[in-house]
Tab-separated table of C-alpha atoms in Angstrom:
chain	number	residue	atom	x	y	z
B	168	MET	CA	79.152	-95.688	-20.536
B	169	SER	CA	79.411	-98.781	-22.572
B	170	ARG	CA	82.684	-99.357	-24.332
B	171	ALA	CA	80.216	-99.798	-28.032
B	172	LEU	CA	78.198	-96.657	-26.667
B	173	ARG	CA	81.790	-94.865	-26.343
B	174	ARG	CA	82.712	-95.876	-29.540
B	175	SER	CA	79.862	-94.256	-31.306
B	176	PHE	CA	80.507	-90.671	-30.071
B	177	ALA	CA	84.420	-91.078	-30.734
B	178	SER	CA	84.950	-88.776	-32.742
B	179	LEU	CA	83.826	-86.169	-30.853
B	180	ALA	CA	87.245	-86.765	-28.707
B	181	VAL	CA	88.652	-84.336	-31.345
B	182	PRO	CA	87.973	-80.465	-30.529
B	183	ASN	CA	87.503	-79.141	-34.729
B	184	TYR	CA	85.063	-81.760	-35.203
B	185	ARG	CA	82.887	-81.034	-31.709
B	186	ARG	CA	82.542	-77.532	-32.992
B	187	TYR	CA	82.049	-78.225	-36.379
B	188	PHE	CA	79.197	-81.585	-34.772
B	189	GLY	CA	77.663	-78.123	-33.091
B	190	GLY	CA	77.177	-76.099	-35.204
B	191	GLN	CA	76.069	-78.640	-38.519
B	192	LEU	CA	73.441	-79.577	-36.129
B	193	VAL	CA	71.847	-76.014	-35.345
B	194	SER	CA	72.125	-75.384	-39.909
B	195	VAL	CA	71.052	-78.563	-40.845
B	196	SER	CA	68.035	-78.754	-38.606
B	197	GLY	CA	67.063	-74.898	-39.586
B	198	ASN	CA	67.603	-77.250	-43.202
B	199	TRP	CA	64.725	-79.745	-43.334
B	200	THR	CA	63.134	-77.263	-41.263
B	201	GLN	CA	63.114	-75.600	-44.982
B	202	VAL	CA	62.497	-78.616	-46.657
B	203	VAL	CA	59.432	-79.485	-45.206
B	204	ALA	CA	57.768	-76.049	-44.915
B	205	GLU	CA	58.881	-76.319	-49.017
B	206	MET	CA	56.599	-79.388	-50.107
B	207	TRP	CA	53.857	-77.693	-47.600
B	208	LEU	CA	53.957	-74.851	-49.466
B	209	ILE	CA	54.256	-76.072	-52.780
B	210	LEU	CA	51.243	-79.150	-52.227
B	211	ALA	CA	49.328	-76.102	-50.939
B	212	LEU	CA	49.866	-74.055	-53.550
B	213	THR	CA	48.836	-76.507	-56.116
B	214	GLY	CA	47.748	-79.583	-54.673
B	215	SER	CA	49.863	-81.584	-57.229
B	216	GLY	CA	51.886	-84.481	-56.333
B	217	LEU	CA	53.871	-83.867	-59.470
B	218	ALA	CA	55.134	-80.266	-58.135
B	219	VAL	CA	56.097	-81.785	-55.548
B	220	GLY	CA	57.859	-84.580	-57.293
B	221	VAL	CA	59.836	-81.200	-59.090
B	222	THR	CA	59.772	-79.296	-56.408
B	223	SER	CA	62.565	-82.023	-55.225
B	224	ALA	CA	63.977	-82.351	-58.499
B	225	LEU	CA	64.850	-78.359	-58.254
B	226	GLN	CA	66.730	-78.445	-54.903
B	227	PHE	CA	69.146	-81.313	-56.123
B	228	LEU	CA	69.240	-80.630	-60.210
B	229	PRO	CA	72.190	-78.194	-59.575
B	230	LEU	CA	74.591	-81.139	-57.687
B	231	LEU	CA	73.726	-83.721	-60.855
B	232	LEU	CA	74.588	-80.617	-63.299
B	233	PHE	CA	77.556	-78.795	-61.541
B	234	GLY	CA	78.120	-81.140	-58.481
B	235	ALA	CA	81.558	-82.666	-60.029
B	236	TRP	CA	82.778	-79.213	-60.399
B	237	GLY	CA	81.908	-78.205	-56.973
B	238	GLY	CA	84.175	-81.972	-55.873
B	239	LEU	CA	87.159	-80.298	-58.129
B	240	LEU	CA	86.809	-76.429	-55.996
B	241	ALA	CA	86.454	-79.404	-52.780
B	242	ASP	CA	90.194	-79.776	-53.910
B	243	ARG	CA	91.664	-76.984	-55.280
B	244	PHE	CA	90.279	-74.596	-51.837
B	245	PRO	CA	91.223	-74.762	-48.172
B	246	LYS	CA	87.588	-76.936	-47.662
B	247	ARG	CA	87.175	-74.598	-44.301
B	248	SER	CA	86.919	-71.318	-45.794
B	249	LEU	CA	85.513	-72.550	-48.343
B	250	LEU	CA	82.440	-73.240	-46.872
B	251	MET	CA	82.394	-70.337	-44.572
B	252	VAL	CA	81.482	-68.671	-48.226
B	253	THR	CA	78.874	-71.569	-48.803
B	254	GLN	CA	76.702	-71.297	-45.838
B	255	THR	CA	76.874	-67.561	-46.562
B	256	MET	CA	75.728	-67.806	-49.620
B	257	MET	CA	73.424	-70.365	-49.185
B	258	ALA	CA	71.548	-67.584	-46.308
B	259	LEU	CA	70.070	-66.009	-48.980
B	260	PRO	CA	67.695	-67.719	-50.980
B	261	ALA	CA	65.890	-68.676	-47.103
B	262	LEU	CA	65.912	-65.202	-46.525
B	263	ALA	CA	64.143	-64.122	-50.016
B	264	LEU	CA	61.550	-66.891	-49.555
B	265	TRP	CA	60.657	-65.850	-46.301
B	266	ALA	CA	59.929	-61.606	-47.933
B	267	VAL	CA	57.666	-63.049	-50.409
B	268	THR	CA	55.981	-65.812	-48.355
B	269	SER	CA	55.314	-63.086	-45.373
B	270	ALA	CA	54.347	-60.416	-47.793
B	271	GLY	CA	51.651	-62.822	-49.809
B	272	VAL	CA	53.122	-62.982	-53.433
B	273	VAL	CA	54.494	-66.522	-53.228
B	274	GLU	CA	53.823	-68.129	-56.607
B	275	PRO	CA	54.930	-71.615	-57.178
B	276	TRP	CA	57.769	-70.216	-59.961
B	277	MET	CA	59.398	-68.255	-56.780
B	278	VAL	CA	59.449	-71.503	-55.085
B	279	PHE	CA	60.812	-73.314	-58.265
B	280	ALA	CA	63.391	-70.846	-58.850
B	281	LEU	CA	64.771	-70.242	-54.746
B	282	VAL	CA	64.826	-74.145	-54.137
B	283	PHE	CA	67.268	-74.394	-57.616
B	284	ALA	CA	69.218	-71.277	-56.194
B	285	ARG	CA	70.135	-72.790	-52.778
B	286	GLY	CA	70.851	-76.062	-54.896
B	287	THR	CA	73.344	-74.756	-57.007
B	288	VAL	CA	75.299	-72.687	-53.600
B	289	ASN	CA	74.649	-76.863	-52.494
B	290	ALA	CA	76.098	-78.019	-55.534
B	291	VAL	CA	79.605	-76.850	-53.999
B	292	ASP	CA	79.091	-77.186	-50.103
B	293	PHE	CA	77.926	-80.989	-50.464
B	294	PRO	CA	80.947	-82.435	-51.676
B	295	THR	CA	83.210	-80.133	-49.652
B	296	ARG	CA	81.099	-81.472	-46.315
B	297	GLN	CA	81.813	-84.488	-47.581
B	298	SER	CA	84.954	-84.162	-47.690
B	299	PHE	CA	86.164	-82.038	-44.636
B	300	ALA	CA	85.466	-85.079	-42.557
B	301	ILE	CA	88.246	-87.141	-42.745
B	302	GLU	CA	90.508	-83.544	-42.645
B	303	MET	CA	89.532	-82.937	-38.984
B	304	VAL	CA	89.810	-86.708	-37.747
B	305	GLY	CA	92.019	-88.320	-39.641
B	306	ALA	CA	91.835	-92.054	-41.616
B	307	ASP	CA	91.420	-94.384	-38.447
B	308	ARG	CA	88.140	-92.525	-37.147
B	309	VAL	CA	86.331	-91.236	-40.355
B	310	VAL	CA	84.003	-94.233	-40.604
B	311	ASN	CA	83.019	-93.169	-36.965
B	312	ALA	CA	82.898	-89.525	-38.197
B	313	VAL	CA	80.664	-90.272	-41.300
B	314	SER	CA	78.155	-92.199	-38.751
B	315	LEU	CA	78.307	-89.140	-36.280
B	316	ASN	CA	77.291	-87.381	-39.567
B	317	SER	CA	74.270	-89.136	-40.231
B	318	VAL	CA	73.666	-89.089	-36.226
B	319	LEU	CA	73.291	-85.477	-37.388
B	320	ILE	CA	71.595	-85.361	-40.514
B	321	HIS	CA	69.134	-87.674	-38.756
B	322	SER	CA	68.797	-86.317	-35.778
B	323	ALA	CA	67.836	-83.025	-37.409
B	324	ARG	CA	65.257	-84.934	-39.367
B	325	ILE	CA	63.856	-85.220	-36.187
B	326	LEU	CA	63.762	-81.407	-34.919
B	327	GLY	CA	63.519	-80.174	-38.280
B	328	PRO	CA	60.102	-81.822	-39.410
B	329	ALA	CA	59.175	-81.008	-35.603
B	330	THR	CA	60.095	-77.222	-35.452
B	331	ALA	CA	58.089	-76.926	-38.942
B	332	GLY	CA	55.143	-78.210	-37.909
B	333	ILE	CA	54.718	-76.616	-35.259
B	334	LEU	CA	55.661	-73.482	-36.971
B	335	ILE	CA	53.483	-74.116	-39.459
B	336	THR	CA	50.439	-74.423	-37.450
B	337	THR	CA	50.760	-71.471	-35.187
B	338	LEU	CA	52.679	-68.301	-37.028
B	339	GLY	CA	52.622	-69.809	-40.506
B	340	VAL	CA	55.012	-71.320	-42.731
B	341	GLY	CA	57.039	-68.260	-43.709
B	342	THR	CA	58.651	-68.230	-40.479
B	343	CYS	CA	60.173	-71.460	-41.251
B	344	PHE	CA	62.230	-70.248	-44.246
B	345	LEU	CA	63.549	-67.279	-41.518
B	346	VAL	CA	64.809	-69.801	-38.730
B	347	ASN	CA	66.895	-71.654	-41.471
B	348	ALA	CA	68.355	-67.975	-42.770
B	349	LEU	CA	69.385	-67.148	-39.338
B	350	SER	CA	70.201	-71.090	-38.559
B	351	PHE	CA	73.247	-70.837	-40.797
B	352	GLY	CA	74.954	-68.052	-38.255
B	353	ALA	CA	75.666	-70.871	-35.642
B	354	MET	CA	77.853	-73.179	-38.424
B	355	ILE	CA	79.371	-69.413	-39.565
B	356	ILE	CA	80.713	-69.270	-36.389
B	357	ALA	CA	81.655	-72.600	-35.692
B	358	LEU	CA	83.867	-72.791	-38.831
B	359	ARG	CA	85.331	-69.632	-37.481
B	360	ALA	CA	86.236	-71.394	-34.260
B	361	ILE	CA	87.937	-74.855	-35.789
B	362	GLU	CA	92.282	-73.812	-35.325
B	363	PRO	CA	93.621	-74.803	-38.754
B	364	HIS	CA	96.713	-76.192	-37.559
B	365	GLU	CA	94.775	-79.086	-36.328
B	366	LEU	CA	93.786	-80.043	-39.288
B	367	ARG	CA	95.126	-82.527	-41.883
B	368	PRO	CA	94.657	-81.651	-44.978
B	369	ALA	CA	93.849	-83.192	-48.308
B	370	PRO	CA	97.043	-82.622	-51.191
B	371	THR	CA	96.049	-79.343	-53.544
B	372	ALA	CA	94.681	-80.602	-56.908
B	373	PRO	CA	97.050	-79.601	-59.792
B	374	ARG	CA	95.216	-76.328	-61.755
B	375	GLY	CA	94.417	-77.366	-65.515
B	376	SER	CA	92.095	-78.605	-68.258
B	377	GLY	CA	90.604	-81.984	-67.434
B	378	ALA	CA	90.353	-82.966	-63.991
B	379	VAL	CA	86.676	-83.283	-63.174
B	380	ARG	CA	87.369	-86.006	-66.893
B	381	ASP	CA	90.624	-87.346	-64.580
B	382	ALA	CA	88.194	-87.986	-61.599
B	383	LEU	CA	85.692	-90.353	-64.288
B	384	ARG	CA	88.743	-92.478	-65.774
B	385	TYR	CA	89.765	-92.987	-61.786
B	386	VAL	CA	86.596	-93.946	-60.743
B	387	ARG	CA	85.485	-96.254	-63.886
B	388	ARG	CA	89.173	-98.207	-62.895
B	389	THR	CA	88.544	-98.381	-59.397
B	390	PRO	CA	86.260	-101.152	-58.180
B	391	ALA	CA	86.496	-99.961	-54.813
B	392	LEU	CA	85.159	-96.783	-55.387
B	393	ALA	CA	83.067	-97.799	-58.423
B	394	ILE	CA	80.480	-100.152	-57.316
B	395	PRO	CA	79.620	-98.903	-53.994
B	396	LEU	CA	78.841	-95.475	-56.828
B	397	ALA	CA	76.813	-98.152	-58.838
B	398	MET	CA	74.964	-99.463	-56.282
B	399	MET	CA	73.935	-95.925	-54.505
B	400	ALA	CA	73.430	-94.515	-57.883
B	401	LEU	CA	70.664	-96.713	-58.034
B	402	VAL	CA	69.087	-96.849	-54.627
B	403	GLY	CA	69.990	-93.025	-54.491
B	404	THR	CA	67.401	-92.184	-57.863
B	405	LEU	CA	64.713	-94.983	-57.342
B	406	GLY	CA	64.686	-95.393	-53.718
B	407	TYR	CA	65.507	-92.085	-51.492
B	408	ASN	CA	62.612	-89.625	-52.798
B	409	PHE	CA	61.213	-89.939	-48.906
B	410	GLN	CA	60.686	-86.267	-48.919
B	411	VAL	CA	58.536	-86.806	-51.707
B	412	ILE	CA	57.075	-90.038	-50.876
B	413	LEU	CA	55.852	-89.047	-47.255
B	414	PRO	CA	53.809	-86.197	-47.789
B	415	LEU	CA	51.710	-87.955	-50.130
B	416	LEU	CA	51.943	-91.122	-48.150
B	417	ALA	CA	49.906	-88.492	-45.129
B	418	ARG	CA	47.774	-86.555	-47.551
B	419	PHE	CA	46.605	-89.379	-49.641
B	420	SER	CA	47.078	-92.728	-48.180
B	421	PHE	CA	45.929	-92.100	-45.034
B	422	ASP	CA	43.937	-88.350	-44.912
B	423	GLY	CA	46.375	-86.230	-42.731
B	424	GLY	CA	47.638	-83.030	-42.982
B	425	ALA	CA	50.985	-82.011	-41.514
B	426	SER	CA	50.641	-83.078	-37.953
B	427	ALA	CA	50.517	-87.041	-39.931
B	428	TYR	CA	53.614	-85.924	-42.201
B	429	THR	CA	56.048	-84.572	-39.353
B	430	ALA	CA	54.841	-88.205	-37.651
B	431	LEU	CA	56.266	-90.233	-40.478
B	432	ALA	CA	58.826	-87.348	-40.454
B	433	VAL	CA	59.929	-87.672	-37.290
B	434	ALA	CA	59.715	-91.651	-37.174
B	435	MET	CA	61.934	-92.650	-40.326
B	436	GLY	CA	64.818	-90.074	-38.234
B	437	ALA	CA	64.129	-91.879	-34.652
B	438	GLY	CA	64.948	-95.261	-37.208
B	439	SER	CA	68.288	-93.273	-38.594
B	440	VAL	CA	69.532	-92.175	-35.814
B	441	VAL	CA	69.817	-95.636	-34.416
B	442	GLY	CA	71.255	-96.985	-37.561
B	443	ALA	CA	73.686	-94.542	-37.336
B	444	LEU	CA	74.518	-94.571	-33.776
B	445	VAL	CA	75.174	-98.804	-34.729
B	446	ALA	CA	77.087	-98.034	-37.742
B	447	GLY	CA	79.186	-95.607	-36.179
B	448	ALA	CA	80.226	-98.017	-32.943
B	449	ARG	CA	81.634	-100.911	-35.787
B	450	GLY	CA	84.752	-98.475	-37.181
B	451	ARG	CA	84.409	-100.271	-40.298
B	452	VAL	CA	82.766	-100.643	-43.686
B	453	GLY	CA	83.015	-103.864	-46.486
B	454	PRO	CA	81.502	-105.449	-48.697
B	455	GLY	CA	79.311	-107.180	-46.538
B	456	LEU	CA	77.818	-104.147	-44.965
B	457	LEU	CA	77.498	-102.838	-47.792
B	458	ILE	CA	75.462	-105.509	-49.427
B	459	GLY	CA	72.948	-106.579	-46.679
B	460	ALA	CA	72.041	-102.483	-45.666
B	461	ALA	CA	70.815	-102.991	-49.420
B	462	PHE	CA	69.007	-105.844	-48.594
B	463	GLY	CA	67.895	-104.653	-45.695
B	464	PHE	CA	66.595	-101.155	-46.852
B	465	GLY	CA	64.738	-103.028	-49.446
B	466	ALA	CA	63.314	-105.727	-47.507
B	467	VAL	CA	62.189	-102.938	-45.360
B	468	ALA	CA	60.538	-100.720	-47.856
B	469	LEU	CA	58.483	-103.677	-49.518
B	470	ILE	CA	56.911	-103.777	-45.418
B	471	ALA	CA	56.390	-100.029	-45.301
B	472	ALA	CA	54.417	-100.312	-49.090
B	473	ALA	CA	51.739	-102.634	-46.947
B	474	ALA	CA	51.437	-100.957	-43.769
B	475	PRO	CA	47.468	-100.445	-43.403
B	476	THR	CA	47.287	-97.912	-41.208
B	477	LEU	CA	49.374	-94.329	-39.763
B	478	PRO	CA	50.656	-95.893	-37.090
B	479	LEU	CA	52.106	-99.353	-38.621
B	480	GLU	CA	53.304	-96.625	-41.047
B	481	ALA	CA	55.199	-94.973	-38.267
B	482	ILE	CA	56.293	-98.122	-36.851
B	483	ALA	CA	57.443	-99.645	-40.239
B	484	LEU	CA	59.714	-96.381	-41.232
B	485	VAL	CA	61.892	-97.635	-38.353
B	486	PRO	CA	63.153	-99.892	-39.798
B	487	LEU	CA	63.414	-98.888	-42.783
B	488	GLY	CA	65.286	-95.057	-41.905
B	489	ALA	CA	68.676	-97.221	-39.903
B	490	ALA	CA	68.629	-99.715	-42.631
B	491	SER	CA	68.617	-96.200	-45.134
B	492	VAL	CA	71.224	-94.694	-42.838
B	493	THR	CA	72.962	-97.240	-42.334
B	494	PHE	CA	73.357	-98.170	-46.459
B	495	ALA	CA	73.705	-94.482	-46.892
B	496	ALA	CA	76.822	-94.057	-44.485
B	497	GLY	CA	78.674	-97.322	-45.188
B	498	ILE	CA	79.003	-96.133	-48.849
B	499	ASN	CA	80.163	-92.782	-47.868
B	500	SER	CA	83.065	-94.077	-45.881
B	501	SER	CA	84.291	-96.579	-47.909
B	502	LEU	CA	84.743	-94.131	-50.511
B	503	GLN	CA	86.298	-91.770	-48.537
B	504	LEU	CA	88.843	-94.761	-47.516
B	505	ALA	CA	89.568	-95.631	-51.061
B	506	ALA	CA	89.742	-92.399	-52.815
B	507	ASP	CA	93.324	-90.993	-53.067
B	508	PRO	CA	93.362	-87.804	-50.851
B	509	ALA	CA	94.270	-85.214	-53.903
B	510	MET	CA	90.612	-86.826	-55.592
B	511	ARG	CA	88.672	-87.046	-52.439
B	512	GLY	CA	86.408	-83.746	-53.533
B	513	ARG	CA	85.826	-85.020	-56.895
B	514	VAL	CA	85.191	-88.704	-55.706
B	515	MET	CA	82.506	-87.484	-52.881
B	516	ALA	CA	81.041	-84.792	-55.299
B	517	LEU	CA	80.169	-88.167	-57.352
B	518	TYR	CA	78.808	-89.258	-54.576
B	519	SER	CA	76.975	-86.079	-54.157
B	520	MET	CA	75.694	-86.218	-57.722
B	521	VAL	CA	74.388	-89.985	-57.533
B	522	PHE	CA	72.881	-89.898	-53.840
B	523	LEU	CA	71.289	-86.527	-53.944
B	524	GLY	CA	71.948	-84.964	-58.003
B	525	SER	CA	69.486	-87.917	-58.868
B	526	ALA	CA	66.721	-86.804	-57.152
B	527	PRO	CA	65.624	-85.028	-60.528
B	528	ILE	CA	65.218	-88.259	-62.423
B	529	GLY	CA	63.586	-90.168	-59.555
B	530	GLY	CA	61.986	-87.402	-57.937
B	531	PRO	CA	59.288	-86.770	-60.537
B	532	ILE	CA	58.995	-90.491	-60.866
B	533	THR	CA	58.135	-90.993	-57.653
B	534	GLY	CA	55.712	-87.974	-57.636
B	535	TRP	CA	54.149	-88.908	-61.289
B	536	LEU	CA	53.172	-92.955	-59.143
B	537	SER	CA	52.178	-91.501	-56.067
B	538	GLU	CA	49.792	-89.408	-58.027
B	539	ALA	CA	48.907	-92.352	-61.073
B	540	ILE	CA	48.427	-95.688	-58.381
B	541	ASP	CA	49.058	-94.913	-54.637
B	542	PRO	CA	52.289	-93.453	-52.716
B	543	ARG	CA	52.738	-97.011	-51.539
B	544	ALA	CA	53.993	-97.550	-55.718
B	545	ALA	CA	56.582	-95.480	-54.891
B	546	LEU	CA	57.635	-96.890	-51.573
B	547	VAL	CA	57.510	-100.771	-53.487
B	548	LEU	CA	59.748	-99.261	-56.554
B	549	ALA	CA	62.697	-98.581	-53.331
B	550	GLY	CA	61.675	-101.876	-52.126
B	551	VAL	CA	62.900	-103.656	-55.524
B	552	SER	CA	66.218	-100.631	-56.172
B	553	GLY	CA	67.051	-101.688	-52.365
B	554	VAL	CA	67.092	-105.760	-53.265
B	555	VAL	CA	68.302	-105.059	-57.224
B	556	ALA	CA	70.956	-103.289	-55.537
B	557	ALA	CA	72.509	-106.032	-53.262
B	558	MET	CA	71.988	-108.468	-55.869
B	559	GLY	CA	74.412	-106.844	-58.514
B	560	ALA	CA	76.639	-105.857	-55.798
B	561	ARG	CA	77.011	-109.311	-55.160
B	562	ALA	CA	77.456	-110.546	-58.024
B	563	ALA	CA	80.173	-107.543	-59.036
B	564	PHE	CA	82.246	-108.432	-55.415
B	565	ARG	CA	82.379	-112.077	-56.467
B	566	ARG	CA	83.814	-111.486	-60.030
B	567	LEU	CA	86.606	-109.350	-58.167
B	568	ASP	CA	87.624	-112.503	-55.439
B	569	ALA	CA	86.723	-115.157	-58.392
B	570	PRO	CA	90.653	-115.917	-60.077
B	571	GLY	CA	91.205	-115.373	-63.440
B	572	PRO	CA	92.785	-117.979	-66.241
B	573	PRO	CA	96.785	-119.011	-65.103
B	574	ILE	CA	99.246	-117.125	-67.143
B	575	ARG	CA	102.425	-118.348	-67.867
B	576	ASP	CA	105.156	-116.393	-66.909
B	577	CYS	CA	106.706	-116.271	-70.885
B	578	GLU	CA	102.980	-114.330	-71.366
B	579	ARG	CA	103.840	-111.053	-68.759
B	580	PRO	CA	105.628	-108.169	-69.302
B	581	ARG	CA	109.229	-108.897	-68.101
B	582	SER	CA	108.732	-106.223	-65.280
B	583	GLU	CA	105.912	-108.612	-63.427
B	584	ARG	CA	108.182	-111.868	-63.659
B	585	PRO	CA	109.198	-113.316	-61.065
B	586	ARG	CA	112.946	-113.226	-60.572
B	587	ALA	CA	115.954	-114.546	-58.631
B	588	ALA	CA	116.588	-114.299	-55.080
B	589	GLY	CA	118.467	-111.359	-54.124
B	590	THR	CA	117.709	-109.081	-58.129
B	591	ARG	CA	115.628	-105.709	-56.828
B	592	ARG	CA	111.923	-104.844	-57.718
B	593	PRO	CA	111.784	-101.597	-59.577
B	594	LEU	CA	109.563	-99.114	-57.625
B	595	ALA	CA	106.901	-98.631	-60.329
B	596	PRO	CA	105.950	-101.445	-63.180
B	597	ALA	CA	107.486	-100.735	-66.025
B	598	ALA	CA	104.830	-100.014	-69.002
B	599	ALA	CA	104.584	-103.342	-71.032
B	600	VAL	CA	105.897	-102.851	-75.171
B	601	ALA	CA	105.897	-104.800	-77.915
B	602	GLY	CA	109.823	-106.311	-77.495
B	603	ASP	CA	108.781	-106.803	-73.878
B	604	ARG	CA	106.500	-109.928	-74.191
B	605	PRO	CA	108.073	-112.912	-76.190
B	606	ALA	CA	106.435	-115.430	-78.195
B	607	CYS	CA	105.031	-118.822	-75.688
B	608	ASP	CA	105.069	-122.271	-77.579
B	609	PRO	CA	101.740	-123.346	-78.400
B	610	ALA	CA	99.289	-124.205	-75.687
B	611	PRO	CA	98.472	-127.889	-75.033
B	612	ASP	CA	95.270	-128.541	-76.625
B	613	PRO	CA	93.141	-129.117	-73.574
B	614	VAL	CA	91.528	-132.139	-75.843
B	615	SER	CA	94.261	-133.490	-77.818
B	616	GLY	CA	97.012	-133.250	-75.553
B	617	PRO	CA	100.617	-131.619	-76.649
B	618	ALA	CA	101.902	-132.253	-80.262
């Protein structure tokens, strides 16, 4: 096995992460089976692209509304125990949807309500899973673990839609929901098998009011967090709506059915797996990677929008999947590494809000745009969002690197001024007070010179 390939799978050397990875693969594949089935069911019930967009929006609306508080729970409770509760609860909406579909009484409002219920539990589950990875593998392997998690998710994007396509055409759409409900058992077994003493738990967040506001202030004053989150907010809202775009492309742009939808989903999933493996082999992340991945995503999305046939569209979706997962994994890794451990759950909750929680805004926009013009127009919107995010981030990172105007020693607080050799630096900078800044002599006028 080559050195690069070994680096791509380095986190699997950690037994706890290996158990977690196996359980996740089964559970997330089941989840993707249900997602495909939900979209196809609502399209069959309504024939509306807007309804497909609303379904996607309802899945992620709870993340937008409650995600920050879900992250706070992740900071206050042991993540392994919390995940066992959320995984159990997420099986219940799947079982209910299987029951009403199998009984032949399913109505669009039932699908909407149960999708929203599953999303509500996911508002706690998703940020907890995201911030749990570093506790299993440590900071030195977190970039690799996040990339492997992307491999897992996008492998599930191949297995899940393929399973859904087979089940829908042979046993009916309702079977997909039962399969997903059963798949949560694998994750619960894996979580129970994890050895708690081998984890690296983050400090527990103190109880008290204002914890969510504290996290928002912390992100706002930390550019290493604020810039990546802003990039993901833009691309996540306008670009990452493929659950809506792909079925509409298959149905309306290429006049296909479930098999065409499955082919597009599998093609994009395959590209995502390749992109995740490449990202995992790097083992590091920086501004250049984030900017390049955002630009690459935008450029390939514009190429995909111009694909004239279904086979060419599937080919274009392979590099689009690679670019999308490279960008998302890079943002995820950079946030986990830059965040204070006691804030990590809330920071990753904000990531989940802009990554998935933005779907209630972007999903209906994408659905409406696809219905009013063509699904290709939604791909153009995705492409523009990636290019704009790359340009904006490049300018923001350049401003951070640019030197500011020189500050004379007399303009600094005393705690920040140069000291004579042998003097000790205080443990923390003292706050500037009124008497700490003595008046300076007027600076020379740049035109007239000194008086």
